[in-house]
GROMACS .gro file of C-alpha atoms in nm:
model
  249
    1MET     CA    1  -0.350   1.744   2.370
    2ILE     CA    2  -0.388   1.543   2.102
    3LYS     CA    3  -0.037   1.392   2.014
    4ALA     CA    4  -0.039   1.473   1.623
    5ILE     CA    5   0.237   1.402   1.307
    6ILE     CA    6   0.164   1.415   0.872
    7VAL     CA    7   0.308   1.262   0.534
    8ASP     CA    8   0.182   1.400   0.339
    9ASP     CA    9   0.434   1.416  -0.003
   10GLU     CA   10   0.334   1.766  -0.083
   11GLN     CA   11   0.476   2.029   0.157
   12ILE     CA   12   0.136   2.261   0.069
   13ALA     CA   13  -0.050   2.022   0.194
   14ILE     CA   14   0.134   1.992   0.528
   15LYS     CA   15   0.233   2.360   0.556
   16THR     CA   16  -0.172   2.373   0.536
   17LEU     CA   17  -0.303   2.127   0.787
   18LYS     CA   18  -0.078   2.236   1.003
   19TRP     CA   19  -0.203   2.580   1.025
   20GLU     CA   20  -0.523   2.438   0.943
   21LEU     CA   21  -0.540   2.277   1.320
   22GLU     CA   22  -0.323   2.598   1.523
   23THR     CA   23  -0.564   2.774   1.395
   24ASN     CA   24  -0.907   2.589   1.435
   25CYS     CA   25  -0.781   2.252   1.696
   26THR     CA   26  -0.553   2.457   1.951
   27ASN     CA   27  -0.614   2.077   2.145
   28VAL     CA   28  -0.365   1.889   1.898
   29GLU     CA   29   0.004   1.964   1.937
   30ILE     CA   30   0.229   1.798   1.584
   31LEU     CA   31   0.492   1.602   1.713
   32PHE     CA   32   0.662   1.565   1.357
   33SER     CA   33   0.516   1.643   0.992
   34ALA     CA   34   0.698   1.476   0.649
   35ASN     CA   35   0.689   1.467   0.333
   36LYS     CA   36   0.911   1.137   0.206
   37PRO     CA   37   0.698   0.822   0.399
   38LYS     CA   38   0.942   0.629   0.453
   39ALA     CA   39   1.072   0.946   0.685
   40ALA     CA   40   0.814   0.873   0.876
   41ILE     CA   41   0.779   0.579   0.920
   42HIS     CA   42   1.055   0.540   1.236
   43ALA     CA   43   0.897   0.840   1.345
   44ILE     CA   44   0.520   0.704   1.360
   45ASN     CA   45   0.726   0.384   1.555
   46THR     CA   46   0.890   0.576   1.850
   47MET     CA   47   0.675   0.903   1.918
   48LYS     CA   48   0.353   0.745   1.894
   49PRO     CA   49   0.148   0.981   1.843
   50ASP     CA   50  -0.216   1.000   1.925
   51VAL     CA   51  -0.368   1.013   1.546
   52LEU     CA   52  -0.173   1.031   1.231
   53PHE     CA   53  -0.233   1.256   0.908
   54LEU     CA   54  -0.210   1.059   0.594
   55ASP     CA   55  -0.158   1.134   0.284
   56ILE     CA   56  -0.300   0.761   0.044
   57GLU     CA   57  -0.128   0.907  -0.308
   58MET     CA   58   0.194   0.904  -0.279
   59PRO     CA   59   0.450   0.838  -0.521
   60GLU     CA   60   0.798   0.706  -0.245
   61LEU     CA   61   0.492   0.474  -0.068
   62ASP     CA   62   0.158   0.522  -0.077
   63GLY     CA   63  -0.112   0.550   0.181
   64PHE     CA   64  -0.133   0.113   0.235
   65GLN     CA   65   0.205   0.068   0.215
   66LEU     CA   66   0.318   0.313   0.482
   67LEU     CA   67   0.047   0.147   0.738
   68ASN     CA   68   0.182  -0.224   0.630
   69GLN     CA   69   0.511  -0.116   0.787
   70LEU     CA   70   0.484  -0.007   1.115
   71GLU     CA   71   0.539  -0.139   1.447
   72PHE     CA   72   0.327   0.036   1.602
   73LYS     CA   73  -0.089   0.136   1.545
   74ASN     CA   74  -0.247   0.222   1.860
   75PHE     CA   75  -0.355   0.542   1.688
   76ASP     CA   76  -0.695   0.718   1.454
   77LEU     CA   77  -0.597   0.677   1.077
   78ILE     CA   78  -0.727   1.030   0.937
   79PHE     CA   79  -0.656   0.957   0.548
   80THR     CA   80  -0.652   1.276   0.339
   81THR     CA   81  -0.667   1.303   0.022
   82ALA     CA   82  -0.789   1.420  -0.271
   83TYR     CA   83  -0.938   1.157  -0.482
   84ASP     CA   84  -1.237   1.131  -0.323
   85HIS     CA   85  -1.315   0.730  -0.455
   86TYR     CA   86  -0.965   0.567  -0.332
   87ALA     CA   87  -1.127   0.291  -0.143
   88ILE     CA   88  -1.405   0.504   0.043
   89LYS     CA   89  -1.612   0.277   0.123
   90ALA     CA   90  -1.424   0.060   0.296
   91LEU     CA   91  -1.317   0.404   0.524
   92LYS     CA   92  -1.686   0.468   0.527
   93LEU     CA   93  -1.782   0.079   0.726
   94ASN     CA   94  -1.442   0.088   0.936
   95ALA     CA   95  -1.461   0.383   1.128
   96ILE     CA   96  -1.188   0.548   0.939
   97ASP     CA   97  -1.130   1.004   0.874
   98TYR     CA   98  -1.025   1.126   0.603
   99LEU     CA   99  -1.103   1.505   0.481
  100LEU     CA  100  -1.086   1.593   0.110
  101LYS     CA  101  -0.861   1.876   0.004
  102PRO     CA  102  -0.870   2.137   0.082
  103ILE     CA  103  -0.979   2.060   0.382
  104GLU     CA  104  -1.258   2.193   0.561
  105LYS     CA  105  -1.257   2.429   0.891
  106GLU     CA  106  -1.527   2.231   0.989
  107GLU     CA  107  -1.491   1.838   0.831
  108LEU     CA  108  -1.070   1.947   1.011
  109VAL     CA  109  -1.287   2.051   1.375
  110LEU     CA  110  -1.546   1.654   1.372
  111ALA     CA  111  -1.296   1.446   1.272
  112VAL     CA  112  -1.038   1.638   1.538
  113ASP     CA  113  -1.293   1.524   1.773
  114LYS     CA  114  -1.382   1.180   1.715
  115VAL     CA  115  -0.996   1.184   1.746
  116LEU     CA  116  -0.970   1.305   2.120
  117LEU     CA  117  -1.349   1.134   2.250
  118ASN     CA  118  -1.121   0.813   2.140
  119LYS     CA  119  -0.850   0.892   2.379
  120GLN     CA  120  -1.113   1.001   2.650
  121ASN     CA  121  -1.268   0.697   2.648
  122GLU     CA  122  -0.897   0.453   2.556
  123THR     CA  123  -1.085   0.315   2.218
  124LEU     CA  124  -0.700   0.514   2.050
  125GLY     CA  125  -0.683   0.258   1.676
  126ASP     CA  126  -0.958   0.062   1.729
  127ASN     CA  127  -1.062   0.224   1.384
  128LEU     CA  128  -0.734   0.115   1.247
  129LYS     CA  129  -0.722  -0.225   1.310
  130SER     CA  130  -1.056  -0.233   1.216
  131TYR     CA  131  -1.008  -0.172   0.943
  132ILE     CA  132  -0.660  -0.362   0.885
  133GLN     CA  133  -0.937  -0.666   0.957
  134TYR     CA  134  -1.091  -0.530   0.611
  135ASN     CA  135  -0.887  -0.578   0.422
  136LEU     CA  136  -0.783  -0.940   0.569
  137GLN     CA  137  -1.144  -1.067   0.590
  138LEU     CA  138  -1.144  -0.973   0.176
  139LEU     CA  139  -0.841  -1.104   0.006
  140ASP     CA  140  -1.003  -1.398   0.204
  141SER     CA  141  -1.246  -1.381   0.020
  142ASN     CA  142  -1.117  -1.336  -0.293
  143ASN     CA  143  -1.080  -1.631  -0.396
  144GLY     CA  144  -0.768  -1.631  -0.514
  145LYS     CA  145  -0.764  -1.233  -0.626
  146ILE     CA  146  -0.556  -1.048  -0.557
  147ALA     CA  147  -0.625  -0.601  -0.496
  148LEU     CA  148  -0.389  -0.355  -0.700
  149PRO     CA  149  -0.392  -0.083  -0.606
  150MET     CA  150  -0.314   0.260  -0.886
  151GLU     CA  151  -0.365   0.583  -0.928
  152LYS     CA  152  -0.694   0.673  -0.898
  153LYS     CA  153  -0.863   0.262  -0.811
  154ILE     CA  154  -0.784  -0.072  -0.691
  155VAL     CA  155  -0.873  -0.384  -0.911
  156LEU     CA  156  -0.916  -0.726  -0.814
  157VAL     CA  157  -0.814  -0.926  -1.059
  158ASP     CA  158  -0.716  -1.365  -1.034
  159GLN     CA  159  -0.408  -1.476  -0.963
  160SER     CA  160  -0.390  -1.772  -1.190
  161GLU     CA  161  -0.480  -1.474  -1.430
  162ILE     CA  162  -0.078  -1.286  -1.405
  163LEU     CA  163   0.153  -1.411  -1.651
  164TYR     CA  164   0.450  -1.216  -1.495
  165CYS     CA  165   0.545  -0.883  -1.271
  166GLU     CA  166   0.788  -0.696  -1.359
  167SER     CA  167   0.959  -0.409  -1.095
  168ASP     CA  168   1.014  -0.008  -1.171
  169GLY     CA  169   1.102   0.117  -0.820
  170SER     CA  170   0.865   0.159  -0.653
  171TYR     CA  171   0.576   0.039  -0.895
  172THR     CA  172   0.552  -0.310  -1.114
  173HIS     CA  173   0.377  -0.380  -1.362
  174VAL     CA  174   0.156  -0.691  -1.403
  175PHE     CA  175   0.083  -0.842  -1.650
  176MET     CA  176  -0.208  -0.976  -1.799
  177ILE     CA  177  -0.254  -1.333  -1.968
  178THR     CA  178  -0.519  -1.091  -2.157
  179GLY     CA  179  -0.277  -0.874  -2.327
  180SER     CA  180  -0.385  -0.610  -2.037
  181LYS     CA  181  -0.158  -0.422  -1.759
  182HIS     CA  182  -0.165  -0.314  -1.509
  183MET     CA  183   0.086  -0.037  -1.310
  184VAL     CA  184  -0.031  -0.137  -0.933
  185SER     CA  185   0.120   0.088  -0.619
  186LYS     CA  186   0.351  -0.137  -0.454
  187ASN     CA  187   0.688  -0.344  -0.550
  188LEU     CA  188   0.752  -0.609  -0.596
  189LYS     CA  189   0.878  -0.758  -0.265
  190GLN     CA  190   0.599  -0.625  -0.142
  191LEU     CA  191   0.355  -0.750  -0.358
  192SER     CA  192   0.489  -1.090  -0.378
  193GLN     CA  193   0.356  -1.077  -0.058
  194GLN     CA  194  -0.002  -1.120  -0.184
  195LEU     CA  195   0.100  -1.405  -0.442
  196ASP     CA  196   0.030  -1.802  -0.371
  197THR     CA  197   0.398  -1.902  -0.307
  198ASN     CA  198   0.258  -2.215  -0.525
  199ASN     CA  199   0.162  -2.042  -0.827
  200PHE     CA  200   0.442  -1.795  -0.872
  201ILE     CA  201   0.830  -1.734  -0.754
  202ARG     CA  202   1.101  -1.462  -0.892
  203ILE     CA  203   1.338  -1.578  -1.114
  204HIS     CA  204   1.540  -1.228  -1.094
  205GLN     CA  205   1.564  -0.887  -0.920
  206SER     CA  206   1.317  -0.777  -1.223
  207TYR     CA  207   1.085  -1.037  -1.234
  208ILE     CA  208   0.732  -1.290  -1.095
  209VAL     CA  209   0.598  -1.535  -1.303
  210ASN     CA  210   0.328  -1.786  -1.350
  211LEU     CA  211   0.500  -2.126  -1.274
  212ASN     CA  212   0.138  -2.298  -1.386
  213LEU     CA  213   0.282  -2.074  -1.767
  214ILE     CA  214   0.587  -2.109  -1.808
  215LYS     CA  215   0.662  -2.262  -2.148
  216GLU     CA  216   1.008  -2.371  -2.211
  217TYR     CA  217   1.327  -2.289  -1.986
  218TYR     CA  218   1.669  -2.221  -2.118
  219ARG     CA  219   1.972  -2.359  -1.988
  220GLY     CA  220   2.263  -2.108  -1.934
  221ASP     CA  221   2.451  -1.895  -1.672
  222GLY     CA  222   2.094  -1.853  -1.562
  223GLY     CA  223   1.889  -1.915  -1.837
  224GLU     CA  224   1.541  -1.817  -1.928
  225VAL     CA  225   1.220  -1.896  -1.998
  226ILE     CA  226   0.950  -1.861  -2.246
  227LEU     CA  227   0.608  -1.766  -2.097
  228GLN     CA  228   0.284  -1.870  -2.246
  229ASN     CA  229   0.273  -1.524  -2.426
  230GLY     CA  230   0.641  -1.550  -2.642
  231LYS     CA  231   0.770  -1.354  -2.355
  232ASN     CA  232   1.081  -1.423  -2.224
  233ILE     CA  233   1.206  -1.364  -1.895
  234PRO     CA  234   1.573  -1.436  -1.786
  235VAL     CA  235   1.664  -1.589  -1.468
  236SER     CA  236   1.945  -1.428  -1.244
  237ARG     CA  237   2.246  -1.709  -1.142
  238SER     CA  238   2.102  -1.720  -0.759
  239LYS     CA  239   1.703  -1.815  -0.887
  240LYS     CA  240   1.826  -2.105  -1.037
  241ASN     CA  241   1.825  -2.330  -0.918
  242ASP     CA  242   1.556  -2.213  -0.698
  243LEU     CA  243   1.333  -2.271  -1.049
  244LEU     CA  244   1.445  -2.577  -1.094
  245LYS     CA  245   1.364  -2.771  -0.791
  246HIS     CA  246   1.063  -2.621  -0.813
  247ILE     CA  247   0.961  -2.732  -1.295
  248LEU     CA  248   1.116  -3.061  -1.253
  249LYS     CA  249   0.982  -3.146  -0.891
   0.00000   0.00000   0.00000
C-alpha cells in the first residue's frame, strides 16, 4: 500500500481527490488530509507518507513554502494545481509529477503507478531532493538575483534593485528602485532568508531595507530612515543599535 497525505486549501478539492483515489487507486491509503498547510506540517513529519499530494496556490503558505518548513522529505511529491504555468519546466526537469485541476483519472493513475514503482525500487523522495537541489543551483547561478513567487508567476530580480520590503501578513510587498512593486507569496521572515545580509537589514517588525539605498537616518526613540526615493521607514527601538552598527562602520 502507498501511504498518502493530501494538502489543499479547498475542501471540495480534497473531497474530490479522495474520491478519485478511493475509486481508481485502491492501493493508496489516505493517512491524513488538511486544508490548512500549517496543520499539515506536523502530520507529514510524524506520519511519514510515501506520497504528498500538494496544492501550490494556498493563502496561508503556498506549496513551496510548506516544503521548506518540513523536516521529513523522503516522499514522492505530486503537485495539484489549477495553474499550468507554475514552474512546470522545473517540475518536468526533476520528474516531479503535477496534476492539473480538474484532475483526470488517467493522469492520477499514472502518477500513483510511478510512486509505487519508486517505493518498490526504494527511491522514494529522489524527485523531491532533485527538485530542491535544482532550485538551490538556480539561485546560486543567478548572480545576486532572487526568485519572487507570486500568484501566477515567479519573477527573478536583482537584489541591488530592491529598495525595501514591507510585511503584509503571509505576504510581502517588495518595492523596487524603478518604482515597481511586487506582492510576494512569502512572509517577511521567509523572504529575509533569501536576501544578502551584507546589504539588507530588518529595521522594524514590518520592514527590511537595502542598506545601500539609505539616504538619511533621523535619530529618535527608534528613529527613521529616509531612502533614496524619499520614503520614510520607521526604525524600531530594538533594531536601532543594529542599524547604527551597519551605517557607522
